[in-house]
XYZ file of N, CA and C in Angstrom:
492
model
N 5.070 -55.249 -39.796
C 6.512 -55.814 -39.885
C 7.779 -55.009 -40.390
N 7.575 -54.371 -41.489
C 9.155 -53.963 -41.439
C 9.288 -52.663 -40.303
N 8.402 -52.026 -39.496
C 9.065 -50.950 -38.587
C 8.980 -51.635 -37.731
N 9.180 -52.893 -37.071
C 10.033 -53.430 -36.315
C 10.832 -54.202 -36.704
N 11.069 -54.056 -37.983
C 13.000 -54.669 -38.133
C 13.457 -53.459 -38.081
N 13.526 -52.729 -38.709
C 13.944 -51.027 -39.220
C 14.422 -50.699 -37.448
N 13.542 -51.219 -36.492
C 14.186 -50.388 -34.738
C 15.043 -52.247 -34.330
N 14.967 -53.381 -35.031
C 15.678 -54.126 -33.503
C 17.000 -53.978 -34.094
N 18.206 -53.315 -34.630
C 19.489 -53.123 -34.522
C 19.579 -52.571 -33.545
N 19.037 -51.111 -34.178
C 19.434 -50.532 -32.067
C 19.537 -50.470 -31.384
N 18.176 -51.420 -31.238
C 18.307 -52.457 -29.853
C 19.150 -53.398 -29.412
N 19.112 -53.916 -30.556
C 20.754 -54.810 -30.292
C 22.489 -54.146 -30.026
N 22.376 -52.943 -30.554
C 23.441 -52.271 -30.437
C 23.405 -51.642 -28.926
N 22.079 -51.147 -28.010
C 22.264 -50.859 -26.956
C 22.407 -51.662 -26.259
N 21.771 -52.691 -26.156
C 21.878 -54.089 -24.846
C 23.204 -54.416 -25.017
N 23.867 -54.198 -26.136
C 25.714 -54.430 -26.233
C 26.157 -53.850 -25.664
N 26.052 -52.615 -25.241
C 26.641 -50.899 -24.978
C 26.319 -51.134 -22.840
N 25.120 -51.803 -23.582
C 24.366 -51.200 -21.288
C 25.150 -52.719 -21.261
N 25.377 -53.754 -21.851
C 26.214 -55.009 -20.804
C 27.488 -55.111 -20.707
N 27.901 -54.442 -22.103
C 29.231 -53.904 -21.941
C 29.552 -53.203 -20.568
N 28.575 -52.443 -20.880
C 29.371 -51.528 -19.385
C 28.992 -51.923 -18.206
N 28.087 -52.841 -18.572
C 27.741 -53.974 -17.055
C 28.993 -54.371 -16.644
N 29.271 -55.374 -17.331
C 31.122 -55.966 -16.778
C 31.421 -55.071 -16.496
N 31.985 -53.742 -17.162
C 33.133 -53.455 -16.727
C 32.312 -52.855 -14.962
N 31.173 -52.940 -15.245
C 30.617 -52.451 -13.502
C 31.096 -53.293 -12.057
N 30.608 -54.445 -12.593
C 30.358 -55.947 -11.798
C 31.661 -56.176 -11.698
N 32.826 -56.412 -12.918
C 34.484 -56.599 -12.695
C 35.096 -55.709 -11.534
N 35.004 -53.775 -11.919
C 35.465 -53.068 -10.513
C 34.698 -53.437 -9.044
N 33.035 -53.506 -9.806
C 33.009 -53.550 -7.992
C 32.837 -54.892 -7.231
N 33.184 -55.714 -7.875
C 34.114 -57.175 -7.184
C 35.148 -56.830 -7.312
N 35.963 -56.244 -7.729
C 37.888 -55.876 -6.840
C 37.871 -55.125 -6.259
N 37.030 -53.875 -6.241
C 36.939 -52.890 -4.821
C 36.214 -53.860 -3.291
N 35.743 -54.959 -3.320
C 34.654 -55.369 -2.475
C 35.933 -56.727 -1.847
N 36.618 -57.455 -2.817
C 37.816 -58.361 -2.907
C 38.636 -57.418 -2.436
N 39.187 -56.671 -2.309
C 39.949 -55.192 -2.014
C 39.709 -55.072 -0.039
N 38.332 -55.050 -0.055
C 37.939 -54.461 1.182
C 38.100 -55.524 2.024
N 37.182 -56.439 1.722
C 37.904 -58.373 2.469
C 38.975 -58.236 3.414
N 39.888 -58.123 2.117
C 42.101 -58.943 1.719
C 42.057 -57.656 3.069
N 41.336 -56.228 3.437
C 42.337 -55.894 4.288
C 41.828 -55.402 5.317
N 40.635 -56.900 5.669
C 39.578 -55.744 6.932
C 40.465 -57.035 8.170
N 41.540 -57.991 7.661
C 42.161 -59.086 8.529
C 41.042 -59.846 9.624
N 40.231 -59.818 9.193
C 39.381 -61.083 9.996
C 38.471 -61.723 9.097
N 38.175 -62.900 10.068
C 37.507 -63.926 9.031
C 36.081 -63.906 9.683
N 35.210 -64.900 8.641
C 34.054 -65.176 8.634
C 33.829 -66.491 8.690
N 33.325 -66.827 10.483
C 33.123 -68.495 10.411
C 34.181 -69.249 10.225
N 35.152 -68.606 10.448
C 37.006 -69.371 10.406
C 37.569 -69.261 8.743
N 36.718 -68.537 7.943
C 37.176 -67.864 6.700
C 38.397 -67.283 6.301
N 39.106 -67.744 6.145
C 40.611 -66.761 5.729
C 40.301 -65.591 4.505
N 40.680 -64.454 5.144
C 40.110 -63.608 4.575
C 41.233 -63.472 2.340
N 42.317 -64.100 2.640
C 42.878 -64.221 1.686
C 41.990 -64.618 1.210
N 41.769 -65.695 1.306
C 40.497 -66.370 0.341
C 38.981 -66.317 -0.019
N 38.864 -65.533 0.649
C 37.771 -64.597 0.923
C 37.188 -63.684 -0.408
N 38.887 -63.161 -0.356
C 39.137 -61.515 -1.338
C 39.694 -62.402 -3.005
N 39.655 -63.725 -2.914
C 40.176 -64.134 -4.254
C 39.306 -64.640 -4.663
N 38.145 -65.282 -3.903
C 37.114 -65.684 -4.652
C 35.930 -64.855 -5.487
N 35.795 -63.596 -4.180
C 35.476 -62.536 -5.012
C 35.935 -61.821 -5.810
N 37.215 -62.047 -6.347
C 37.615 -62.086 -7.728
C 37.468 -62.573 -8.716
N 37.761 -64.177 -8.584
C 37.195 -64.745 -9.643
C 35.915 -64.926 -9.803
N 34.769 -64.757 -8.738
C 33.579 -64.561 -8.978
C 33.081 -63.307 -10.190
N 33.619 -61.891 -9.448
C 33.778 -60.832 -10.215
C 34.034 -60.980 -11.912
N 35.224 -61.993 -11.863
C 35.878 -61.973 -13.144
C 34.916 -62.785 -14.444
N 34.505 -64.034 -13.705
C 33.115 -64.791 -14.097
C 31.984 -63.914 -14.485
N 31.262 -63.021 -13.539
C 30.663 -62.338 -13.636
C 30.565 -61.657 -15.181
N 31.733 -61.192 -15.207
C 31.769 -59.870 -15.752
C 32.271 -60.266 -17.348
N 32.705 -61.442 -17.268
C 33.450 -62.027 -18.904
C 31.903 -62.988 -19.307
N 30.803 -62.975 -18.610
C 30.219 -63.873 -18.913
C 28.598 -62.567 -19.457
N 28.612 -61.410 -18.589
C 28.156 -60.068 -18.857
C 28.882 -59.669 -20.122
N 30.253 -59.589 -20.737
C 30.914 -59.703 -22.162
C 30.942 -60.271 -23.145
N 30.748 -61.331 -22.862
C 30.102 -62.583 -23.374
C 28.954 -61.739 -24.400
N 27.806 -61.671 -23.408
C 26.550 -61.593 -23.672
C 26.963 -60.265 -24.530
N 27.258 -59.564 -24.008
C 27.465 -58.618 -25.006
C 27.564 -58.202 -26.093
N 28.588 -59.298 -26.174
C 29.510 -59.700 -28.133
C 28.664 -60.291 -28.768
N 27.322 -61.548 -28.155
C 26.362 -61.850 -28.774
C 25.703 -61.018 -29.547
N 24.929 -60.029 -28.782
C 24.185 -59.155 -28.813
C 24.490 -58.415 -29.552
N 25.736 -57.626 -30.267
C 26.687 -57.135 -30.857
C 26.870 -57.884 -32.160
N 27.205 -58.710 -31.629
C 27.093 -60.038 -33.614
C 25.673 -59.850 -34.659
N 24.644 -59.566 -33.427
C 23.101 -60.443 -33.540
C 23.036 -58.593 -34.271
N 23.357 -57.861 -34.055
C 23.243 -56.674 -34.783
C 23.934 -56.394 -35.527
N 24.377 -56.585 -36.176
C 25.802 -56.158 -36.797
C 25.919 -57.180 -38.045
N 25.425 -58.385 -37.782
C 24.783 -59.766 -38.752
C 23.206 -59.072 -38.965
N 22.691 -58.183 -38.135
C 20.885 -58.246 -38.442
C 20.418 -60.037 -38.249
N 20.584 -60.877 -37.944
C 20.360 -61.883 -38.228
C 19.668 -62.412 -36.670
N 18.674 -63.298 -35.840
C 18.528 -63.815 -34.961
C 19.841 -64.514 -34.654
N 20.052 -64.637 -33.165
C 21.048 -65.018 -32.099
C 20.963 -66.420 -32.712
N 21.778 -67.870 -32.688
C 22.034 -69.266 -32.547
C 21.495 -69.430 -31.209
N 20.935 -70.866 -30.954
C 19.925 -71.404 -30.018
C 21.104 -71.407 -28.737
N 22.694 -71.106 -28.858
C 23.396 -71.697 -27.625
C 23.295 -69.875 -27.140
N 23.327 -68.221 -28.441
C 23.448 -67.385 -27.860
C 22.009 -67.162 -27.114
N 21.228 -67.682 -27.685
C 20.065 -67.418 -27.938
C 19.920 -67.283 -25.936
N 20.067 -68.763 -26.004
C 20.494 -69.610 -24.336
C 20.749 -68.265 -23.449
N 22.225 -67.734 -23.669
C 22.925 -67.424 -22.751
C 22.340 -66.051 -22.510
N 21.781 -65.188 -24.394
C 20.941 -64.037 -23.915
C 19.758 -63.964 -22.232
N 19.207 -64.892 -22.968
C 18.028 -65.432 -21.874
C 18.134 -65.511 -20.813
N 19.322 -66.527 -20.339
C 20.285 -66.259 -18.951
C 20.469 -64.985 -17.965
N 21.114 -64.398 -18.942
C 21.301 -62.529 -18.734
C 20.134 -61.772 -18.341
N 18.967 -62.383 -19.185
C 17.635 -61.657 -18.782
C 17.242 -62.104 -17.327
N 17.281 -62.981 -17.281
C 16.872 -64.515 -15.746
C 17.896 -63.098 -14.784
N 18.875 -63.208 -14.796
C 20.200 -62.755 -14.126
C 19.361 -61.209 -13.937
N 19.358 -60.165 -14.689
C 18.909 -59.109 -14.296
C 17.671 -59.211 -13.601
N 16.680 -59.489 -13.994
C 15.232 -60.023 -12.676
C 15.546 -60.273 -11.906
N 16.135 -60.933 -11.253
C 16.201 -61.467 -10.430
C 17.339 -60.784 -9.078
N 18.597 -60.049 -9.828
C 19.491 -59.042 -9.669
C 18.494 -57.600 -9.004
N 17.411 -56.952 -9.994
C 16.887 -56.505 -10.089
C 16.020 -56.389 -8.714
N 15.117 -57.436 -8.660
C 14.462 -58.002 -7.445
C 15.076 -57.796 -5.755
N 16.435 -58.150 -5.655
C 16.896 -57.931 -5.104
C 17.602 -56.126 -4.933
N 18.086 -55.941 -6.012
C 18.329 -54.686 -5.726
C 17.250 -53.878 -5.140
N 15.965 -54.072 -5.626
C 15.516 -52.609 -5.109
C 15.382 -52.498 -3.615
N 15.232 -53.565 -2.850
C 15.365 -53.664 -1.492
C 16.790 -53.410 -0.670
N 17.661 -53.441 -1.453
C 18.578 -53.410 -0.992
C 19.677 -51.725 -1.234
N 19.564 -51.486 -2.754
C 20.325 -50.630 -2.901
C 18.715 -49.240 -3.184
N 18.223 -49.430 -3.878
C 17.398 -48.752 -4.370
C 16.117 -48.899 -5.753
N 15.909 -47.758 -6.010
C 14.409 -47.264 -6.804
C 15.520 -47.404 -8.384
N 16.362 -46.639 -7.992
C 17.309 -46.349 -9.187
C 17.960 -47.371 -9.821
N 18.876 -48.108 -8.918
C 19.180 -49.473 -9.737
C 18.399 -50.314 -10.169
N 17.119 -50.439 -9.513
C 16.138 -51.105 -10.013
C 15.491 -50.975 -11.525
N 15.797 -49.539 -11.597
C 15.583 -49.263 -12.875
C 16.455 -48.939 -14.116
N 17.622 -49.125 -13.522
C 18.327 -49.228 -14.291
C 18.483 -51.154 -14.723
N 18.930 -51.551 -13.825
C 18.481 -53.566 -14.268
C 17.430 -53.444 -14.853
N 16.416 -52.972 -14.932
C 15.072 -53.680 -15.751
C 15.072 -52.721 -17.304
N 15.900 -52.038 -17.411
C 15.936 -50.871 -18.463
C 16.853 -52.335 -19.175
N 17.964 -52.408 -18.554
C 19.000 -54.143 -18.906
C 17.842 -54.899 -19.505
N 17.428 -55.375 -18.843
C 16.601 -56.356 -18.643
C 15.528 -56.437 -20.019
N 14.894 -54.723 -19.922
C 14.332 -54.619 -20.893
C 14.932 -54.973 -22.802
N 15.608 -53.673 -22.455
C 16.748 -54.178 -23.763
C 16.787 -55.443 -24.314
N 17.771 -56.423 -22.996
C 18.148 -57.881 -24.022
C 16.842 -58.582 -24.184
N 15.489 -58.128 -23.566
C 14.299 -58.840 -23.816
C 13.812 -58.691 -25.189
N 13.576 -57.333 -25.047
C 13.698 -56.700 -26.633
C 14.795 -57.000 -27.814
N 15.540 -57.003 -27.186
C 16.285 -58.106 -28.560
C 16.047 -59.578 -29.293
N 15.402 -60.439 -27.866
C 15.380 -61.412 -27.982
C 13.548 -61.599 -28.594
N 13.129 -60.744 -27.928
C 11.821 -60.656 -29.491
C 11.566 -60.324 -30.795
N 12.768 -59.127 -31.159
C 12.780 -58.463 -31.852
C 13.324 -59.282 -32.868
N 13.703 -60.538 -32.493
C 14.680 -61.473 -33.840
C 14.034 -62.396 -33.933
N 13.405 -62.676 -32.790
C 13.039 -64.408 -32.595
C 13.696 -64.941 -32.688
N 12.748 -66.745 -32.760
C 13.984 -67.575 -33.493
C 14.535 -67.780 -34.295
N 15.647 -68.130 -34.526
C 16.207 -68.708 -36.240
C 14.789 -69.809 -36.760
N 15.128 -69.763 -38.293
C 14.395 -70.886 -38.907
C 15.363 -72.570 -38.732
N 14.196 -73.121 -38.578
C 15.037 -74.522 -38.890
C 15.322 -74.926 -40.438
N 16.756 -75.188 -40.470
C 17.489 -75.493 -41.683
C 16.644 -76.366 -42.267
N 16.516 -77.817 -41.862
C 15.505 -78.866 -42.564
C 14.146 -78.642 -42.556
N 13.333 -77.575 -42.505
C 11.788 -77.235 -42.337
C 11.721 -77.685 -43.848
N 11.258 -78.494 -44.704
C 11.003 -78.576 -45.624
C 9.703 -77.441 -46.119
N 9.128 -77.053 -45.643
C 8.186 -76.433 -45.226
C 8.579 -74.385 -45.861
N 10.078 -74.757 -44.941
C 10.160 -73.028 -45.113
C 10.141 -72.330 -43.917
N 9.943 -70.659 -43.924
C 9.615 -70.093 -42.263
C 8.689 -70.104 -42.117
N 7.998 -70.647 -40.967
C 6.194 -70.547 -40.912
C 5.090 -69.759 -41.307
N 5.861 -68.643 -41.340
C 4.859 -67.103 -41.581
C 4.635 -66.814 -43.193
N 5.506 -67.902 -44.010
C 5.001 -68.528 -45.680
C 4.426 -68.513 -46.160
N 4.175 -70.236 -44.989
C 2.720 -70.995 -45.361
C 1.672 -70.628 -44.946
N 0.942 -71.096 -46.480
C -0.466 -70.506 -46.667
C -2.018 -70.916 -45.744
N -2.412 -70.225 -45.828
C -3.453 -70.752 -45.428
C -4.620 -71.696 -46.200
N -5.328 -72.125 -45.945
C -6.405 -73.075 -46.451
C -7.328 -72.177 -47.250
N -7.919 -72.474 -48.497
C -8.914 -71.086 -48.995
C -9.689 -71.526 -48.629
N -10.830 -71.839 -48.689
C -11.352 -72.072 -47.246
C -11.963 -73.464 -45.977
N -12.943 -73.364 -45.295
C -13.097 -73.522 -44.271
C -12.796 -75.126 -44.267
N -12.009 -75.750 -43.416
C -12.564 -77.161 -43.966
C -13.572 -77.849 -42.476
N -14.091 -77.327 -41.978
C -15.291 -77.936 -41.090
C -16.315 -77.276 -41.343
N -17.599 -77.335 -40.964
C -18.951 -76.509 -41.283
C -18.950 -75.652 -40.046
N -19.284 -74.376 -40.087
C -18.910 -73.198 -38.879
C -20.053 -73.846 -37.916
N -19.390 -73.527 -36.643
C -20.095 -73.689 -35.342
C -21.733 -73.238 -35.240
N -22.585 -73.780 -34.789
C -23.868 -73.072 -34.479
C -24.415 -73.688 -32.396
N -25.255 -72.642 -32.490
C -25.355 -72.462 -31.593
C -26.075 -73.712 -30.683
N -26.260 -74.511 -29.747
C -26.911 -75.616 -29.844
C -28.445 -75.193 -28.663
N -28.566 -74.196 -28.200
C -28.699 -73.578 -26.575
C -29.717 -72.477 -27.739
N -30.879 -73.048 -27.121
C -31.886 -71.527 -27.278
C -31.221 -70.220 -27.393
């Protein structure tokens, strides 16, 4: 257990760095895509190009902010060296799911290198969640579940085969 404890802080820090870099990259990509849509002067199924560009910019800003929030939560987890709270855990789990889905889409559209990068980010987020585990319940009278002692002896007789 001690070896696992020693490696969890750098993994959470690496996840924070990768998520922050992805936030910047996603924001930049959506900005460029919005500029391309804005300058094309063509409509898609009657939609205004300006509206499509603005919605692309808003979507990129929201997605970048979400990834940046996940990076901050991972950084906070690493600096405090404590498991993330329930909401932070849910947000990081959502980021892991997003990376899995984007990785599945990316392998066919962009290539294996992008897939590998997304799977590395997915691995860092999942490893952070697994290494820190859930927080112990505050009102649990038994304390953490790992410290509960097992009974001294067997409570039932051992099983015996019934067939020859």
